[in-house]
Amino acid sequence: MPYDPVVATTVQERPNGEPRLVFDDQEARAAEALDAFRRRRGRPPNVLVVLFDDVGWGDFGCYGGGVAVGAPTPNLDRLARSGLLLTSCYSEPSCTPSRASLMTGRLPIRHGLLRPPMYGQAGGLGDEVTVAQLLSEAGYVTQAVGKWHMGENLESQPQNVGFDDFYGFLSVSDMYTEWRDPYFFPEIVYSEERTRWVENLPFSKCFVHARRGGEPENVEEVTIPVLSLLDERWAAYSLDFIRTMAREADRRPWFLYHCTRGAHFDNYPSERFLGTSPAKHPYKDTIVELDDIVGRLIACLEETGQLEDTLVFVSSDNGPEMETWPDAAYSPFRCAKGSTWEGGQRVPGLVSWPGMIAPDRSSDGVFSLMDLFPTLLALAGAESAFPTDRYIDGVDQTSFLLGPDAVSNRKYLYYWLANVFSAIRVGEWKFMIASTSDDDRDALNLGGFTGVTQKYTHGRLYNLYLDPKETRSYMIRKLAYIDSFTSGIAGHLRTFGPYPAKQRIADLS
Ligand code: CA
C-alpha cells in the first residue's frame, strides 16, 4: 500500500472511530517493539504530557525560533534531537476546545466545549470519557498539574474525571490577574467599588489542590506576585511526583499531565527569569523559563532512572494570541488563535522516548492532539477500553511514533470553527470552505477571535508546501483533487448522523 496519504485508503477499524491509514509492515514493527518493551520492563510506559499555553509553532529553536526570536530554547531543542519533531501537529483553535479534545479524543463539536468558559462558567466535561480515566482504570497513577480550564464546576474538575490528584488552577491565567493590574484595568484598580464588585463575582481566585473525588482546597490567592511564581511551584510539584513514582514499591506506570501557566497573556516573569531573554520581553522571558522547566523535568526522569520508561510529549494548546501582541507567540503561519488558518491550529509537537523512538527524526505526517487518546490507550495495552458508545475522532498513531521511518496513520485533518465546518487537509493540500476574515491580502491578520466567519462560494485550496501562509488559492489549477476533498468532507459529516454534535458552551450570548 502506498505511503502517500492522498492516494492511500483508510481502514474503518471500529464503527465509531475515525478511519485510519494502516500500513501492515509498520504496524507489525511497532507491535513487536512495544511487546519487547513490556516484556523487558514488565509494564507499559509512563506518559508525561507537557502542554504549554498559547505558545507558537515558531517559538522553539528547533522550529526556527529560539535565538532567532530572542528566546533561546536549548532544552527543548535537545529534546527534539532525542526523538521525533512533528511539523504538522494540530491543536484546536483555542484553549478549552483543545484541552477537552486531547482529554476525550473527540472534536469540540462532539464534546461540546466550543469556546473557553470564563469567569466562573461551568465547563461541562459532563459524561465525557477522558484518557486519564481509562489509563487510571488500566492501573496508571494519574496526576494533573497546572492549568485545567475545562470548567470550574465540581464534576468537570480533574479529580472527578480520572485524575488521582490535581495541583493547579481551574481557569485561565488572565482571569486571575488582569483586573488587578492598573495597566489593563485602571477603571477597576482605582475604584474601590469596582474592585469589591469583582472580588464578589463567583469565580475562583485561588489555585487549588484536590484529591480524587474530593472538593478542591484553596492553596493561595493568585495575585500578580503569586502568579509570577506559579510555573516554578507547579514544576516543583511535578518533580516531586516523578521522584515519588521512582520510589514506589509496586512501580505502577503513571500519567503526568503538566500544563504550564506560561506563556498565556499576561506574562509576569519571576525574578529569576526577568530580563534574562535576549529580547528582554515578558513573553520571551517566560519562554526561557518554560524551556528551563522542561529541562528540569527531563533531568529528573534521567536521575530517577525513568527516562527510558517514559514517553514525553510536549506541545501547545493553540497558536499565538495576536490580539494581545506583543505579549504573544511567534508563528510563521497565517492568522492566530481563534482561527482555522494554520496559525491558529498548527502547534509544536515533540515526542521523545529514548530506546523506543529513534533520535533526530522529523516528520510532516499529520498528528492531532486528539490522537493521543487512542495512542496512549494502545501504549498502555488498554485498547479494549476504547469507548463503544460515542465517536472517537483521534486515531492510533503508535506505529507512526515508534517506527524509525514510519508515516502518519491519519489521512484527513478536519478543521472546525466552533460549530462551522471550515476545512479539510490531506497531504500538502488544505481545502477551505469557511474561515475567519475574507481578505486574502491580510496574511498577517491579527484577528483570530475578532475575525468574522466567512463562507466561500466555491471553496479555496492551499498548497501548504508551496504556500504555508495560505495566501493564494490554487483551486482552479487543481480540480483533479476536488473529489477527494468533497468525499472526505462528506464521509466526516455523515458520522454526525449516528453520533450527533453537542454544544455545551457555544457562544457568549
Ligand atoms: Ca491557550
Coordinates of C-alpha atoms and ligand atoms in Angstrom, one line a residue:
M1 CA 0.0 0.0 0.0
P2 CA 1.4 3.5 -0.9
Y3 CA 2.5 5.7 2.0
D4 CA 1.1 8.8 0.2
P5 CA -1.9 10.0 2.3
V6 CA -3.5 11.5 -0.8
V7 CA -3.8 8.1 -2.6
A8 CA -3.8 5.6 0.4
T9 CA -7.1 4.3 1.5
T10 CA -8.2 4.2 5.1
V11 CA -9.4 1.2 7.2
Q12 CA -12.6 1.6 9.3
E13 CA -11.4 -0.5 12.3
R14 CA -14.3 0.5 14.5
P15 CA -17.8 1.7 13.6
N16 CA -17.4 4.6 16.0
G17 CA -13.8 5.5 15.2
E18 CA -12.1 7.8 12.7
P19 CA -10.8 5.6 9.8
R20 CA -7.1 5.1 9.9
L21 CA -4.2 4.6 7.4
V22 CA -2.9 1.1 8.3
F23 CA 0.4 0.0 6.9
D24 CA 0.9 -3.7 7.8
D25 CA 4.7 -3.7 8.0
Q26 CA 4.8 -0.5 10.0
E27 CA 2.1 -1.9 12.4
A28 CA 3.9 -5.2 12.8
R29 CA 7.2 -3.5 13.7
A30 CA 5.6 -1.2 16.2
A31 CA 3.7 -4.1 17.9
E32 CA 6.9 -6.1 18.1
A33 CA 8.8 -3.1 19.7
L34 CA 6.0 -2.5 22.2
D35 CA 5.8 -6.2 23.2
A36 CA 9.5 -6.3 23.7
F37 CA 9.4 -3.2 25.9
R38 CA 6.6 -4.7 28.1
R39 CA 8.5 -8.0 28.4
R40 CA 11.7 -6.2 29.3
R41 CA 10.2 -3.7 31.8
G42 CA 7.2 -5.8 33.0
R43 CA 4.8 -3.0 32.5
P44 CA 3.6 -0.3 30.0
P45 CA 5.4 3.0 29.7
N46 CA 4.8 6.2 31.8
V47 CA 3.5 9.2 29.9
L48 CA 4.5 12.8 30.5
V49 CA 2.4 15.3 28.6
V50 CA 3.7 18.9 28.9
L51 CA 1.2 21.3 27.4
F52 CA 2.2 25.0 27.0
D53 CA -0.4 27.7 26.7
D54 CA -0.6 29.9 23.6
V55 CA 2.9 29.1 22.6
G56 CA 3.5 29.2 18.9
W57 CA 4.9 26.8 16.3
G58 CA 7.9 29.1 15.8
D59 CA 8.9 29.8 19.4
F60 CA 11.3 26.8 19.8
G61 CA 14.7 27.0 18.3
C62 CA 14.2 23.6 16.7
Y63 CA 11.4 25.1 14.7
G64 CA 13.4 28.1 13.5
G65 CA 12.7 30.3 16.5
G66 CA 14.7 30.3 19.7
V67 CA 17.7 32.6 19.4
A68 CA 16.3 34.0 16.2
V69 CA 13.3 35.4 18.0
G70 CA 15.1 36.4 21.2
A71 CA 14.4 33.4 23.4
P72 CA 16.8 30.5 23.3
T73 CA 15.3 27.1 24.0
P74 CA 18.3 24.7 24.4
N75 CA 16.4 22.2 26.4
L76 CA 13.5 21.9 24.0
D77 CA 16.0 21.7 21.1
R78 CA 17.9 18.9 22.8
L79 CA 14.6 17.1 23.5
A80 CA 13.7 17.4 19.8
R81 CA 17.0 15.9 18.8
S82 CA 16.4 13.0 21.2
G83 CA 13.3 11.9 19.3
L84 CA 10.6 13.0 16.9
L85 CA 9.8 16.5 15.8
L86 CA 6.4 16.9 14.3
T87 CA 6.0 19.8 11.8
S88 CA 2.2 19.1 11.3
C89 CA 1.0 18.8 14.9
Y90 CA -2.5 20.3 15.3
S91 CA -4.5 21.6 18.2
E92 CA -8.0 23.1 18.0
P93 CA -8.3 26.9 17.6
S94 CA -8.4 27.8 21.3
C95 CA -7.6 26.5 24.9
T96 CA -10.6 24.7 26.2
P97 CA -11.7 23.1 22.9
S98 CA -8.1 21.8 22.5
R99 CA -7.7 20.6 26.0
A100 CA -11.0 18.8 26.1
S101 CA -10.2 17.2 22.7
L102 CA -6.9 16.0 24.0
M103 CA -8.6 14.5 27.0
T104 CA -11.5 12.9 25.2
G105 CA -10.1 12.1 21.7
R106 CA -13.1 14.0 20.3
L107 CA -13.6 17.1 18.2
P108 CA -15.0 20.1 20.0
I109 CA -18.2 19.8 18.0
R110 CA -18.7 16.4 19.7
H111 CA -17.6 17.1 23.3
G112 CA -19.4 20.4 23.1
L113 CA -16.8 22.8 24.6
L114 CA -16.6 25.1 21.6
R115 CA -15.0 28.0 23.4
P116 CA -13.3 28.7 26.7
P117 CA -15.5 29.1 29.8
M118 CA -14.7 32.3 31.6
Y119 CA -15.2 33.9 35.0
G120 CA -16.8 31.0 36.8
Q121 CA -18.7 29.4 34.0
A122 CA -19.2 25.7 34.2
G123 CA -17.3 23.7 31.6
G124 CA -19.2 20.5 31.2
L125 CA -17.0 17.6 30.5
G126 CA -20.1 16.0 32.0
D127 CA -20.5 12.5 30.6
E128 CA -17.3 12.6 28.5
V129 CA -14.8 9.8 28.9
T130 CA -11.2 11.0 29.5
V131 CA -8.0 9.3 28.7
A132 CA -7.0 9.9 32.3
Q133 CA -10.0 7.9 33.5
L134 CA -9.2 5.0 31.1
L135 CA -5.5 4.9 32.0
S136 CA -6.4 5.0 35.7
E137 CA -8.7 2.0 35.2
A138 CA -5.8 0.3 33.4
G139 CA -3.6 0.7 36.5
Y140 CA -1.9 4.0 36.0
V141 CA -1.3 6.6 38.7
T142 CA -2.8 9.8 37.2
Q143 CA -1.6 13.3 38.1
A144 CA -2.7 16.7 36.7
V145 CA -0.6 19.8 37.4
G146 CA -1.2 23.4 36.3
K147 CA -3.8 24.9 34.1
W148 CA -7.1 23.0 33.8
H149 CA -9.6 25.2 32.1
M150 CA -12.2 22.7 31.3
G151 CA -14.7 24.1 33.7
E152 CA -14.8 25.2 37.3
N153 CA -17.9 23.1 38.2
L154 CA -17.0 20.3 40.5
E155 CA -18.0 17.4 38.2
S156 CA -15.7 18.8 35.4
Q157 CA -12.7 19.2 37.7
P158 CA -9.7 16.8 37.2
Q159 CA -10.2 14.9 40.4
N160 CA -13.6 13.9 39.2
V161 CA -12.7 13.0 35.6
G162 CA -9.9 10.5 36.1
F163 CA -7.1 12.1 38.0
D164 CA -5.9 10.9 41.4
D165 CA -4.6 14.3 42.3
F166 CA -4.6 17.9 41.0
Y167 CA -2.5 20.9 41.9
G168 CA -3.1 24.0 39.8
F169 CA -5.7 26.4 38.7
L170 CA -9.1 25.7 37.2
S171 CA -9.4 28.6 34.8
V172 CA -7.1 30.7 32.7
S173 CA -4.2 33.0 33.5
D174 CA -5.6 36.4 32.6
M175 CA -8.7 35.9 34.7
Y176 CA -6.7 35.7 37.9
T177 CA -4.7 38.9 37.4
E178 CA -5.9 41.2 34.6
W179 CA -8.4 43.0 36.8
R180 CA -5.6 43.5 39.4
D181 CA -3.3 45.3 37.0
P182 CA -3.7 49.0 36.7
Y183 CA -2.2 49.0 33.2
F184 CA -5.1 46.9 31.9
F185 CA -7.9 47.7 34.2
P186 CA -7.3 51.2 35.7
E187 CA -11.1 51.6 36.0
I188 CA -11.3 48.7 38.4
V189 CA -8.0 49.0 40.3
Y190 CA -8.6 52.7 41.0
S191 CA -12.2 52.2 42.1
E192 CA -12.9 50.6 45.5
E193 CA -16.5 49.9 44.4
R194 CA -15.5 48.0 41.3
T195 CA -12.7 46.2 43.0
R196 CA -15.2 44.9 45.6
W197 CA -17.6 44.1 42.8
V198 CA -15.0 41.9 41.0
E199 CA -13.9 40.3 44.3
N200 CA -17.5 39.3 44.9
L201 CA -18.1 37.8 41.5
P202 CA -18.4 34.0 41.8
F203 CA -15.3 32.8 40.1
S204 CA -12.2 31.1 41.5
K205 CA -9.4 33.5 42.5
C206 CA -7.1 30.9 44.0
F207 CA -5.1 28.0 42.8
V208 CA -6.1 24.7 44.3
H209 CA -5.2 21.2 45.4
A210 CA -7.7 18.3 45.1
R211 CA -7.6 14.6 45.6
R212 CA -9.7 12.1 43.7
G213 CA -13.4 12.6 44.3
G214 CA -12.8 15.4 46.8
E215 CA -13.5 19.1 47.0
P216 CA -10.8 21.4 45.8
E217 CA -8.9 23.2 48.6
N218 CA -7.6 26.7 48.1
V219 CA -3.8 26.8 48.2
E220 CA -3.3 30.5 47.7
E221 CA -5.0 33.5 46.1
V222 CA -3.4 34.2 42.6
T223 CA -2.3 37.8 43.0
I224 CA 0.3 39.1 40.4
P225 CA 3.3 38.2 42.6
V226 CA 1.9 34.7 43.2
L227 CA 1.2 34.2 39.5
S228 CA 4.7 35.1 38.6
L229 CA 5.9 32.1 40.7
L230 CA 3.2 29.6 39.6
D231 CA 5.2 27.8 36.9
E232 CA 8.0 27.4 39.4
R233 CA 5.7 25.9 42.1
W234 CA 3.9 23.7 39.6
A235 CA 7.2 22.4 38.3
A236 CA 8.3 21.6 41.9
Y237 CA 5.1 19.6 42.4
S238 CA 5.6 17.6 39.2
L239 CA 9.3 17.0 40.0
D240 CA 8.2 15.7 43.4
F241 CA 5.6 13.4 41.7
I242 CA 8.3 12.0 39.4
R243 CA 10.7 11.3 42.3
T244 CA 7.9 9.7 44.3
M245 CA 6.9 7.5 41.5
A246 CA 10.5 6.2 41.2
R247 CA 10.4 5.2 44.8
E248 CA 7.1 3.4 44.7
A249 CA 7.5 -0.2 45.6
D250 CA 4.9 -1.5 43.1
R251 CA 6.3 0.7 40.3
R252 CA 2.9 1.4 38.7
P253 CA 3.0 3.2 35.4
W254 CA 2.0 6.8 35.6
F255 CA 0.4 9.6 33.6
L256 CA 1.5 13.1 34.4
Y257 CA -0.4 15.9 32.6
H258 CA 1.7 19.0 33.3
C259 CA 0.1 22.2 31.9
T260 CA 2.1 25.4 32.3
R261 CA 0.7 28.8 33.1
G262 CA 3.0 30.3 30.5
A263 CA 3.0 31.8 28.1
H264 CA -0.6 32.9 28.1
F265 CA -1.1 36.6 28.5
D266 CA -0.3 38.4 30.7
N267 CA 3.2 37.2 31.5
Y268 CA 4.9 38.4 34.7
P269 CA 8.3 36.5 34.7
S270 CA 9.6 35.5 38.1
E271 CA 12.6 37.4 39.4
R272 CA 14.9 34.6 38.4
F273 CA 13.9 34.9 34.7
L274 CA 13.0 38.6 34.4
G275 CA 15.1 40.2 31.7
T276 CA 17.1 37.0 31.0
S277 CA 16.0 36.6 27.4
P278 CA 17.9 38.5 24.7
A279 CA 14.5 40.1 23.8
K280 CA 14.1 41.3 27.4
H281 CA 10.3 41.0 26.9
P282 CA 8.0 39.3 29.4
Y283 CA 6.7 36.8 26.9
K284 CA 10.3 35.8 25.8
D285 CA 11.5 35.6 29.4
T286 CA 8.6 33.2 30.0
I287 CA 9.6 31.0 27.1
V288 CA 13.1 30.8 28.6
E289 CA 11.6 29.7 31.9
L290 CA 9.4 27.1 30.3
D291 CA 12.4 25.7 28.4
D292 CA 14.2 25.5 31.7
I293 CA 11.3 23.7 33.3
V294 CA 11.2 21.1 30.5
G295 CA 15.0 20.7 31.0
R296 CA 14.4 20.0 34.7
L297 CA 11.6 17.5 34.1
I298 CA 13.7 15.6 31.7
A299 CA 16.8 15.7 34.0
C300 CA 14.6 14.4 36.8
L301 CA 13.4 11.5 34.7
E302 CA 17.0 10.7 33.9
E303 CA 18.2 11.0 37.5
T304 CA 15.5 8.7 38.8
G305 CA 16.1 6.1 36.1
Q306 CA 12.7 6.6 34.4
L307 CA 13.8 8.3 31.1
E308 CA 13.6 5.1 29.1
D309 CA 10.3 4.1 30.7
T310 CA 8.6 7.4 29.8
L311 CA 7.0 8.7 26.6
V312 CA 7.4 12.5 26.7
F313 CA 5.1 14.7 24.6
V314 CA 5.5 18.5 24.5
S315 CA 3.0 20.7 22.7
S316 CA 0.9 23.8 22.9
D317 CA -2.9 24.2 23.2
N318 CA -3.3 26.6 20.3
G319 CA -1.4 29.2 18.2
P320 CA -0.4 32.7 19.1
E321 CA -2.9 35.1 20.7
M322 CA -2.1 38.0 18.5
E323 CA -4.8 40.3 19.9
T324 CA -2.5 40.8 22.9
W325 CA 0.6 41.4 20.9
P326 CA 3.4 41.9 21.8
D327 CA 2.6 39.6 24.7
A328 CA 2.3 36.9 22.1
A329 CA 3.9 33.9 20.5
Y330 CA 5.6 33.5 17.1
S331 CA 4.2 31.5 14.2
P332 CA 5.2 31.8 10.6
F333 CA 1.7 30.8 9.6
R334 CA -1.3 32.8 8.7
C335 CA -3.6 34.4 11.4
A336 CA -3.8 33.3 15.0
K337 CA -5.5 31.6 17.9
G338 CA -9.3 31.5 17.4
S339 CA -9.0 30.8 13.7
T340 CA -8.7 27.7 11.5
W341 CA -5.8 29.2 9.5
E342 CA -2.6 27.3 10.1
G343 CA -1.5 30.0 12.6
G344 CA -4.5 29.1 14.8
Q345 CA -4.0 25.4 14.9
R346 CA -0.5 24.3 13.9
V347 CA 1.5 23.9 17.1
P348 CA 4.9 22.4 18.1
G349 CA 4.9 18.7 18.8
L350 CA 8.0 17.0 20.3
V351 CA 7.9 13.3 21.1
S352 CA 10.7 11.5 22.9
W353 CA 11.1 8.1 24.3
P354 CA 14.8 7.0 24.3
G355 CA 15.2 3.4 23.2
M356 CA 11.8 3.3 21.6
I357 CA 11.7 6.4 19.3
A358 CA 14.7 7.0 17.1
P359 CA 16.6 10.2 17.7
D360 CA 16.9 13.0 15.1
R361 CA 13.6 12.3 13.4
S362 CA 11.3 14.8 12.0
S363 CA 8.1 14.3 10.1
D364 CA 5.4 16.3 8.4
G365 CA 2.9 13.5 9.0
V366 CA -0.3 14.9 10.3
F367 CA -0.9 14.5 14.0
S368 CA -3.8 15.8 16.0
L369 CA -3.7 16.3 19.8
M370 CA -6.8 14.1 19.8
D371 CA -4.7 11.2 18.5
L372 CA -3.1 11.0 22.0
F373 CA -6.3 9.4 23.3
P374 CA -6.2 6.1 21.3
T375 CA -2.4 6.2 21.1
L376 CA -2.0 6.3 24.9
L377 CA -4.6 3.5 25.3
A378 CA -2.6 1.4 22.8
L379 CA 0.7 2.1 24.6
A380 CA -1.0 1.1 27.9
G381 CA -2.3 -2.1 26.3
A382 CA -5.8 -0.9 27.1
E383 CA -7.2 -0.9 23.6
S384 CA -10.2 -2.8 24.9
A385 CA -11.2 0.3 26.9
F386 CA -11.8 2.2 23.7
P387 CA -15.4 3.6 24.1
T388 CA -18.1 2.0 22.0
D389 CA -21.0 4.4 22.7
R390 CA -19.5 7.6 21.1
Y391 CA -17.4 8.6 18.2
I392 CA -13.7 9.0 18.7
D393 CA -12.0 11.4 16.3
G394 CA -8.4 10.6 17.3
V395 CA -6.5 7.8 15.5
D396 CA -4.0 5.4 17.0
Q397 CA -0.6 6.8 15.9
T398 CA 1.6 4.2 17.8
S399 CA 3.1 2.8 14.6
F400 CA 3.9 6.3 13.3
L401 CA 5.6 7.4 16.6
L402 CA 7.6 4.2 17.0
G403 CA 8.8 3.4 13.5
P404 CA 12.2 4.9 12.6
D405 CA 10.9 5.8 9.1
A406 CA 7.2 5.5 9.8
V407 CA 4.4 7.7 8.4
S408 CA 1.3 9.1 9.9
N409 CA -1.8 7.0 10.4
R410 CA -4.1 10.0 9.9
K411 CA -5.4 10.6 6.3
Y412 CA -7.6 13.7 6.9
L413 CA -7.5 16.5 9.3
Y414 CA -10.8 18.3 9.8
Y415 CA -10.9 22.0 10.9
W416 CA -13.9 23.3 12.7
L417 CA -14.5 26.9 13.5
A418 CA -16.7 26.4 16.6
N419 CA -19.9 24.9 15.0
V420 CA -19.0 25.7 11.4
F421 CA -17.1 23.1 9.3
S422 CA -14.1 25.0 8.0
A423 CA -11.5 22.9 6.1
I424 CA -10.0 19.5 5.4
R425 CA -6.3 18.7 5.0
V426 CA -4.9 15.7 3.2
G427 CA -1.2 15.5 2.3
E428 CA 0.0 19.0 1.4
W429 CA -3.5 20.2 0.5
K430 CA -5.9 22.2 2.5
F431 CA -9.4 22.8 1.1
M432 CA -11.3 25.5 2.9
I433 CA -15.0 26.2 2.7
A434 CA -15.2 28.7 5.6
S435 CA -12.7 30.7 7.7
T436 CA -12.2 33.8 9.6
S437 CA -11.7 37.1 7.6
D438 CA -12.3 37.5 3.9
D439 CA -9.2 39.4 3.0
D440 CA -6.5 37.5 1.1
R441 CA -4.1 40.4 1.5
D442 CA -4.0 40.3 5.3
A443 CA -1.8 37.2 5.6
L444 CA -0.7 38.6 8.9
N445 CA -4.2 39.3 10.1
L446 CA -4.2 39.5 13.9
G447 CA -7.9 38.6 14.2
G448 CA -8.3 35.1 15.4
F449 CA -11.3 35.7 17.7
T450 CA -12.0 39.1 16.3
G451 CA -12.4 37.8 12.7
V452 CA -15.7 37.2 11.1
T453 CA -16.8 33.8 9.8
Q454 CA -16.7 33.8 6.0
K455 CA -18.1 31.0 3.9
Y456 CA -16.6 30.7 0.4
T457 CA -18.8 30.2 -2.6
H458 CA -16.6 27.6 -4.3
G459 CA -14.0 26.7 -1.7
R460 CA -10.4 27.7 -1.6
L461 CA -7.4 25.4 -2.0
Y462 CA -4.0 26.0 -0.5
N463 CA -0.8 24.0 -1.1
L464 CA 0.8 24.1 2.4
Y465 CA 4.2 23.2 0.9
L466 CA 4.3 26.0 -1.7
D467 CA 2.3 28.4 0.3
P468 CA 2.4 27.8 4.0
K469 CA 1.0 31.2 4.7
E470 CA -2.2 30.3 2.8
T471 CA -2.2 33.4 0.6
R472 CA -3.1 32.0 -2.9
S473 CA -6.0 29.8 -3.6
Y474 CA -4.9 27.1 -6.1
M475 CA -8.3 25.6 -6.7
I476 CA -8.8 26.4 -10.4
R477 CA -5.5 24.6 -11.3
K478 CA -6.1 21.6 -9.2
L479 CA -9.6 20.4 -9.8
A480 CA -8.3 16.8 -10.1
Y481 CA -8.2 16.7 -6.3
I482 CA -11.7 18.1 -5.7
D483 CA -13.5 14.8 -5.4
S484 CA -11.1 13.5 -2.7
F485 CA -11.8 16.7 -0.7
T486 CA -15.5 16.6 -1.1
S487 CA -15.8 12.9 -0.4
G488 CA -13.5 13.3 2.7
I489 CA -15.8 16.0 4.0
A490 CA -19.0 14.1 3.2
G491 CA -17.6 11.0 5.0
H492 CA -16.8 13.1 8.0
L493 CA -20.2 14.9 8.1
R494 CA -22.0 11.5 7.8
T495 CA -20.6 10.5 11.1
F496 CA -22.8 13.1 12.8
G497 CA -25.9 11.1 11.8
P498 CA -25.4 8.3 14.3
Y499 CA -23.2 10.4 16.6
P500 CA -24.8 13.9 16.8
A501 CA -23.0 17.1 17.5
K502 CA -23.1 18.5 21.0
Q503 CA -22.9 22.2 22.1
R504 CA -22.5 22.8 25.8
I505 CA -20.6 26.1 25.6
A506 CA -21.1 27.6 22.2
D507 CA -21.3 31.4 22.2
L508 CA -21.2 34.3 24.5
S509 CA -24.9 35.0 24.4
Ligands
CA1 CA -4.3 28.5 25.1

